mmCIF file of C-alpha atoms in Angstrom:
data_model
loop_
_atom_site.group_PDB
_atom_site.id
_atom_site.type_symbol
_atom_site.label_atom_id
_atom_site.label_comp_id
_atom_site.label_asym_id
_atom_site.label_seq_id
_atom_site.Cartn_x
_atom_site.Cartn_y
_atom_site.Cartn_z
ATOM 1 C CA MET A 827 74.089 86.820 133.636
ATOM 2 C CA ARG A 828 75.569 86.830 130.184
ATOM 3 C CA HIS A 829 78.899 85.346 131.165
ATOM 4 C CA ARG A 830 80.793 83.613 128.354
ATOM 5 C CA LYS A 831 78.000 84.023 125.845
ATOM 6 C CA ASP A 832 80.205 85.041 122.970
ATOM 7 C CA THR A 833 78.338 83.351 120.146
ATOM 8 C CA VAL A 834 76.383 85.637 117.857
ATOM 9 C CA LYS A 835 73.608 83.436 116.554
ATOM 10 C CA LEU A 836 72.334 85.629 113.727
ATOM 11 C CA SER A 837 68.862 84.054 114.150
ATOM 12 C CA ARG A 838 70.055 80.884 112.456
ATOM 13 C CA THR A 839 70.474 77.272 113.425
ATOM 14 C CA ARG A 840 73.966 75.954 113.916
ATOM 15 C CA SER A 841 74.186 74.403 110.471
ATOM 16 C CA HIS A 842 72.631 77.415 108.782
ATOM 17 C CA ARG A 843 75.167 79.645 110.539
ATOM 18 C CA ALA A 844 78.070 77.441 109.501
ATOM 19 C CA ALA A 845 76.882 77.529 105.897
ATOM 20 C CA LEU A 846 76.540 81.308 106.022
ATOM 21 C CA VAL A 847 80.053 81.727 107.394
ATOM 22 C CA SER A 848 81.451 79.365 104.783
ATOM 23 C CA ASN A 849 79.753 81.240 101.946
ATOM 24 C CA MET A 850 80.642 84.685 103.218
ATOM 25 C CA VAL A 851 84.293 83.831 103.906
ATOM 26 C CA THR A 852 84.597 82.334 100.430
ATOM 27 C CA SER A 853 83.036 85.443 98.910
ATOM 28 C CA LEU A 854 85.391 87.700 100.840
ATOM 29 C CA PHE A 855 88.439 85.840 99.520
ATOM 30 C CA LYS A 856 86.967 85.752 96.029
ATOM 31 C CA TYR A 857 86.004 89.423 95.688
ATOM 32 C CA GLU A 858 88.416 90.862 98.319
ATOM 33 C CA ARG A 859 85.851 93.511 99.200
ATOM 34 C CA ILE A 860 82.283 92.768 100.268
ATOM 35 C CA LYS A 861 79.374 94.755 101.637
ATOM 36 C CA THR A 862 77.234 93.257 104.380
ATOM 37 C CA THR A 863 75.640 94.181 107.692
ATOM 38 C CA ILE A 864 77.916 95.205 110.513
ATOM 39 C CA THR A 865 76.799 92.268 112.674
ATOM 40 C CA LYS A 866 77.601 89.700 109.998
ATOM 41 C CA ALA A 867 80.867 91.455 109.229
ATOM 42 C CA MET A 868 82.028 91.127 112.820
ATOM 43 C CA VAL A 869 81.171 87.415 112.864
ATOM 44 C CA ILE A 870 82.761 86.689 109.492
ATOM 45 C CA ARG A 871 85.944 88.616 110.290
ATOM 46 C CA ARG A 872 86.758 86.215 113.080
ATOM 47 C CA ASP A 873 86.516 83.149 110.850
ATOM 48 C CA ALA A 874 88.159 84.743 107.843
ATOM 49 C CA GLU A 875 91.182 85.939 109.829
ATOM 50 C CA HIS A 876 91.461 82.511 111.390
ATOM 51 C CA MET A 877 91.523 80.954 107.897
ATOM 52 C CA ILE A 878 94.310 83.308 106.813
ATOM 53 C CA SER A 879 96.304 82.476 109.928
ATOM 54 C CA ILE A 880 96.025 78.779 109.178
ATOM 55 C CA ALA A 881 96.815 79.320 105.506
ATOM 56 C CA GLN A 882 100.017 81.143 106.437
ATOM 57 C CA LYS A 883 101.462 77.811 107.539
ATOM 58 C CA GLY A 884 101.221 76.735 103.918
ATOM 59 C CA THR A 885 101.251 72.998 104.665
ATOM 60 C CA LEU A 886 99.009 70.366 103.141
ATOM 61 C CA ALA A 887 97.322 69.897 106.506
ATOM 62 C CA ALA A 888 96.621 73.621 106.663
ATOM 63 C CA ARG A 889 95.188 73.500 103.163
ATOM 64 C CA ARG A 890 92.835 70.675 104.113
ATOM 65 C CA GLN A 891 91.819 72.464 107.288
ATOM 66 C CA VAL A 892 90.934 75.649 105.398
ATOM 67 C CA ALA A 893 89.153 73.586 102.737
ATOM 68 C CA THR A 894 86.519 72.641 105.334
ATOM 69 C CA VAL A 895 85.349 76.266 105.234
ATOM 70 C CA VAL A 896 86.481 77.529 101.834
ATOM 71 C CA LYS A 897 84.891 74.886 99.652
ATOM 72 C CA ASP A 898 85.601 76.484 96.307
ATOM 73 C CA GLN A 899 88.853 75.081 94.914
ATOM 74 C CA THR A 900 89.717 78.138 92.819
ATOM 75 C CA VAL A 901 89.199 80.439 95.782
ATOM 76 C CA LEU A 902 91.227 78.106 97.994
ATOM 77 C CA ARG A 903 94.079 78.237 95.500
ATOM 78 C CA LYS A 904 93.810 82.004 95.313
ATOM 79 C CA LEU A 905 93.941 82.240 99.103
ATOM 80 C CA PHE A 906 97.179 80.265 99.298
ATOM 81 C CA ASP A 907 98.878 81.619 96.169
ATOM 82 C CA VAL A 908 97.776 85.254 96.060
ATOM 83 C CA ILE A 909 96.295 86.462 99.305
ATOM 84 C CA VAL A 910 98.572 84.858 101.870
ATOM 85 C CA PRO A 911 101.888 85.895 100.221
ATOM 86 C CA ARG A 912 100.613 89.480 100.357
ATOM 87 C CA MET A 913 100.207 89.165 104.121
ATOM 88 C CA LYS A 914 103.402 87.358 105.024
ATOM 89 C CA ASP A 915 104.593 90.217 107.261
ATOM 90 C CA LYS A 916 101.277 90.421 109.083
ATOM 91 C CA LYS A 917 100.197 88.405 112.084
ATOM 92 C CA SER A 918 96.796 90.015 112.493
ATOM 93 C CA GLY A 919 94.602 92.735 111.073
ATOM 94 C CA PHE A 920 94.180 91.013 107.723
ATOM 95 C CA ILE A 921 90.747 92.500 107.263
ATOM 96 C CA SER A 922 89.473 96.024 107.715
ATOM 97 C CA ILE A 923 85.840 96.864 108.301
ATOM 98 C CA VAL A 924 84.458 100.293 107.472
ATOM 99 C CA LYS A 925 80.981 101.233 108.645
ATOM 100 C CA LEU A 926 78.773 102.637 105.913
ATOM 101 C CA TRP A 927 75.140 103.688 106.403
ATOM 102 C CA PRO A 928 71.735 102.206 107.309
ATOM 103 C CA ARG A 929 70.293 100.017 104.536
ATOM 104 C CA HIS A 930 67.058 101.079 102.875
ATOM 105 C CA GLY A 931 64.327 98.620 103.801
ATOM 106 C CA ASP A 932 65.390 97.404 107.203
ATOM 107 C CA ALA A 933 67.745 100.155 108.364
ATOM 108 C CA ALA A 934 70.474 97.627 109.197
ATOM 109 C CA LEU A 935 73.835 99.328 109.418
ATOM 110 C CA LEU A 936 75.957 98.224 106.479
ATOM 111 C CA ALA A 937 79.706 97.738 106.535
ATOM 112 C CA GLN A 938 82.367 97.019 103.988
ATOM 113 C CA MET A 939 84.951 94.302 104.627
ATOM 114 C CA GLU A 940 88.224 94.554 102.796
ATOM 115 C CA LEU A 941 91.251 92.284 102.669
ATOM 116 C CA PHE A 942 94.609 93.867 103.391
ATOM 117 C CA GLY A 943 96.237 94.961 100.133
ATOM 118 C CA ALA A 944 93.096 94.582 98.044
ATOM 119 C CA PRO A 945 93.223 96.281 94.620
ATOM 120 C CA ALA A 946 92.945 100.018 95.213
ATOM 121 C CA LYS A 947 89.911 101.151 93.250
ATOM 122 C CA VAL A 948 86.510 100.042 94.334
ATOM 123 C CA LYS A 949 85.296 99.322 90.840
ATOM 124 C CA PRO A 950 87.751 100.335 88.108
ATOM 125 C CA GLU A 951 85.031 100.332 85.439
ATOM 126 C CA GLU A 952 82.933 102.771 87.424
ATOM 127 C CA ALA A 953 85.860 105.078 87.975
ATOM 128 C CA GLU A 954 86.540 105.049 84.249
ATOM 129 C CA LYS A 955 82.902 105.722 83.515
ATOM 130 C CA LYS A 956 82.978 108.665 85.870
ATOM 131 C CA ALA A 957 86.095 110.062 84.234
ATOM 132 C CA LYS A 958 84.666 109.574 80.746
ATOM 133 C CA ALA A 959 81.232 110.858 81.625
ATOM 134 C CA ALA A 960 82.472 114.151 83.000
ATOM 135 C CA PRO A 961 84.065 115.671 79.879
ATOM 136 C CA LYS A 962 82.472 113.714 77.003
ATOM 137 C CA LYS A 963 78.795 113.367 77.937
ATOM 138 C CA LYS A 964 76.146 113.910 75.287
ATOM 139 C CA ALA A 965 74.295 117.202 75.474
ATOM 140 C CA GLU A 966 70.962 115.635 76.408
ATOM 141 C CA LYS A 967 72.355 113.596 79.213
ATOM 142 C CA LYS A 968 74.433 116.471 80.449
ATOM 143 C CA GLU A 969 71.378 118.567 81.077
ATOM 144 C CA GLU A 970 69.501 115.855 82.867
ATOM 145 C CA ALA A 971 72.213 114.380 84.982
ATOM 146 C CA PRO A 972 73.566 117.430 86.819
ATOM 147 C CA LYS A 973 70.050 118.461 87.847
ATOM 148 C CA ALA A 974 69.423 115.119 89.451
ATOM 149 C CA LYS A 975 72.810 115.264 91.084
ATOM 150 C CA LYS A 976 72.138 118.640 92.563
ATOM 151 C CA GLU A 977 68.729 117.821 93.917
ATOM 152 C CA LYS A 978 69.738 114.910 96.035
ATOM 153 C CA PRO A 979 72.647 116.406 97.950
ATOM 154 C CA GLU A 980 70.546 119.495 98.647
ATOM 155 C CA LYS A 981 67.794 117.441 100.169
ATOM 156 C CA LYS A 982 70.229 115.447 102.231
ATOM 157 C CA ALA A 983 72.055 118.583 103.242
ATOM 158 C CA ALA A 984 68.764 120.137 104.268
ATOM 159 C CA SER A 985 67.879 117.244 106.542
ATOM 160 C CA ALA A 986 71.380 117.222 107.956
ATOM 161 C CA LYS A 987 71.092 120.939 108.575
ATOM 162 C CA ALA A 988 67.751 120.463 110.267
ATOM 163 C CA THR A 989 69.229 117.964 112.701
ATOM 164 C CA ALA A 990 72.211 120.234 113.268
ATOM 165 C CA ASP A 991 69.886 123.154 113.944
ATOM 166 C CA LYS A 992 67.937 121.097 116.418
ATOM 167 C CA ALA A 993 71.131 120.174 118.177
ATOM 168 C CA GLU A 994 72.090 123.819 118.430
ATOM 169 C CA LYS A 995 68.716 124.776 119.809
ATOM 170 C CA LYS A 996 68.952 122.070 122.419
ATOM 171 C CA GLU A 997 72.360 123.202 123.467
ATOM 172 C CA ALA A 998 71.073 126.738 123.725
ATOM 173 C CA LYS A 999 68.241 125.563 125.939
ATOM 174 C CA LYS A 1000 70.631 123.683 128.149
ATOM 175 C CA ALA A 1001 72.784 126.770 128.458
ATOM 176 C CA GLU A 1002 69.773 128.757 129.649
ATOM 177 C CA MET B 1234 46.284 87.260 142.546
ATOM 178 C CA PRO B 1235 47.602 90.838 142.972
ATOM 179 C CA VAL B 1236 45.819 93.349 140.772
ATOM 180 C CA PRO B 1237 46.145 97.138 140.365
ATOM 181 C CA LYS B 1238 43.910 99.001 142.784
ATOM 182 C CA ARG B 1239 43.677 102.198 140.756
ATOM 183 C CA LYS B 1240 43.521 103.176 137.135
ATOM 184 C CA HIS B 1241 46.883 104.247 135.808
ATOM 185 C CA SER B 1242 45.987 107.834 134.897
ATOM 186 C CA ASN B 1243 46.979 109.594 131.707
ATOM 187 C CA SER B 1244 48.869 112.032 133.872
ATOM 188 C CA ARG B 1245 51.048 109.282 135.326
ATOM 189 C CA THR B 1246 51.718 107.851 131.879
ATOM 190 C CA GLY B 1247 52.702 111.327 130.718
ATOM 191 C CA LYS B 1248 54.960 111.887 133.711
ATOM 192 C CA ARG B 1249 56.775 108.646 133.052
ATOM 193 C CA ARG B 1250 57.215 109.450 129.418
ATOM 194 C CA ALA B 1251 58.355 113.008 130.148
ATOM 195 C CA ASN B 1252 61.805 111.558 130.667
ATOM 196 C CA TRP B 1253 62.042 109.971 127.242
ATOM 197 C CA LYS B 1254 64.258 112.355 125.347
ATOM 198 C CA LEU B 1255 65.855 112.311 121.954
ATOM 199 C CA THR B 1256 69.505 113.159 121.648
ATOM 200 C CA ALA B 1257 70.822 114.759 118.500
ATOM 201 C CA PRO B 1258 73.496 112.751 116.652
ATOM 202 C CA ASN B 1259 77.027 114.037 117.051
ATOM 203 C CA LEU B 1260 77.808 114.883 113.445
ATOM 204 C CA VAL B 1261 81.218 115.702 112.027
ATOM 205 C CA LYS B 1262 82.273 117.371 108.782
ATOM 206 C CA CYS B 1263 83.545 115.127 105.999
ATOM 207 C CA SER B 1264 87.160 116.018 105.266
ATOM 208 C CA HIS B 1265 86.646 115.390 101.544
ATOM 209 C CA CYS B 1266 83.271 116.926 100.630
ATOM 210 C CA HIS B 1267 82.574 118.944 103.813
ATOM 211 C CA GLN B 1268 79.083 117.529 104.260
ATOM 212 C CA SER B 1269 77.886 116.585 107.724
ATOM 213 C CA ARG B 1270 78.275 112.887 108.351
ATOM 214 C CA MET B 1271 78.240 110.399 111.209
ATOM 215 C CA PRO B 1272 81.588 109.889 112.939
ATOM 216 C CA HIS B 1273 83.441 106.602 112.288
ATOM 217 C CA ARG B 1274 81.408 105.929 109.133
ATOM 218 C CA ALA B 1275 82.172 106.304 105.466
ATOM 219 C CA CYS B 1276 80.726 109.529 104.089
ATOM 220 C CA PRO B 1277 77.366 108.749 102.406
ATOM 221 C CA TYR B 1278 77.827 111.655 99.975
ATOM 222 C CA CYS B 1279 81.301 111.022 98.588
ATOM 223 C CA GLY B 1280 82.130 107.512 99.864
ATOM 224 C CA TYR B 1281 85.377 108.590 101.464
ATOM 225 C CA TYR B 1282 86.693 107.444 104.798
ATOM 226 C CA GLY B 1283 90.153 107.922 106.243
ATOM 227 C CA GLY B 1284 91.320 109.950 103.256
ATOM 228 C CA ARG B 1285 90.460 107.485 100.487
ATOM 229 C CA GLU B 1286 87.427 106.407 98.502
ATOM 230 C CA ILE B 1287 85.984 103.361 100.222
ATOM 231 C CA VAL B 1288 82.844 102.938 98.151
ATOM 232 C CA SER B 1289 81.777 104.623 94.951
ATOM 233 C CA ILE B 1290 78.523 106.493 95.319
ATOM 234 C CA LYS B 1291 76.145 106.265 92.412
ATOM 235 C CA GLU B 1292 74.926 109.685 91.430
ATOM 236 C CA VAL B 1293 71.218 109.620 90.677
#
């Protein structure tokens, strides 16, 4: 029976797990948007949302309670002064998790965690680079880059097509 | 101690495994770049999910 076994252990000892949660929650508040595995994301969401709920009280006691997990003073200040005011009309759903794709290396499904009301662009610098790169690019780079761009999507599309084709064939077989 | 009386033939192994089947993933079209992608995941080609760019994809 697996009754009441709600703890995800993440293959870590209790103290290791607590340290991981502390670090990850701090990172989430610091960067507002973090990429991790889906399993860790689900574990960290619980603690992070709990911290925001406590922080919404805004009292000194609340601050000390949150400080046991968020050990970075600057991040703690940011949580109380920047993040919480943004969420004053919310009682839950402070964090959204979007599933991404399997990681190269161990095929663990990645996910992105994002605080409610986080700055819109993923990485402003990269967006700017993209915008600049498109019209201005040097002639040499221009020739090289688009080729590489084209090749990859084609390959991926081909494999996607292959799987789609297989699916169709199977369905056809079933129909027969 | 109980032990098997007969060799487990290749045929029996094959019969058991005949029921192992692969199922094709249920792909959907990305609403932004129209590539096939997995449902409920950000698109690995354009990084969009739910109508906005979730992650920026590095073009190689």
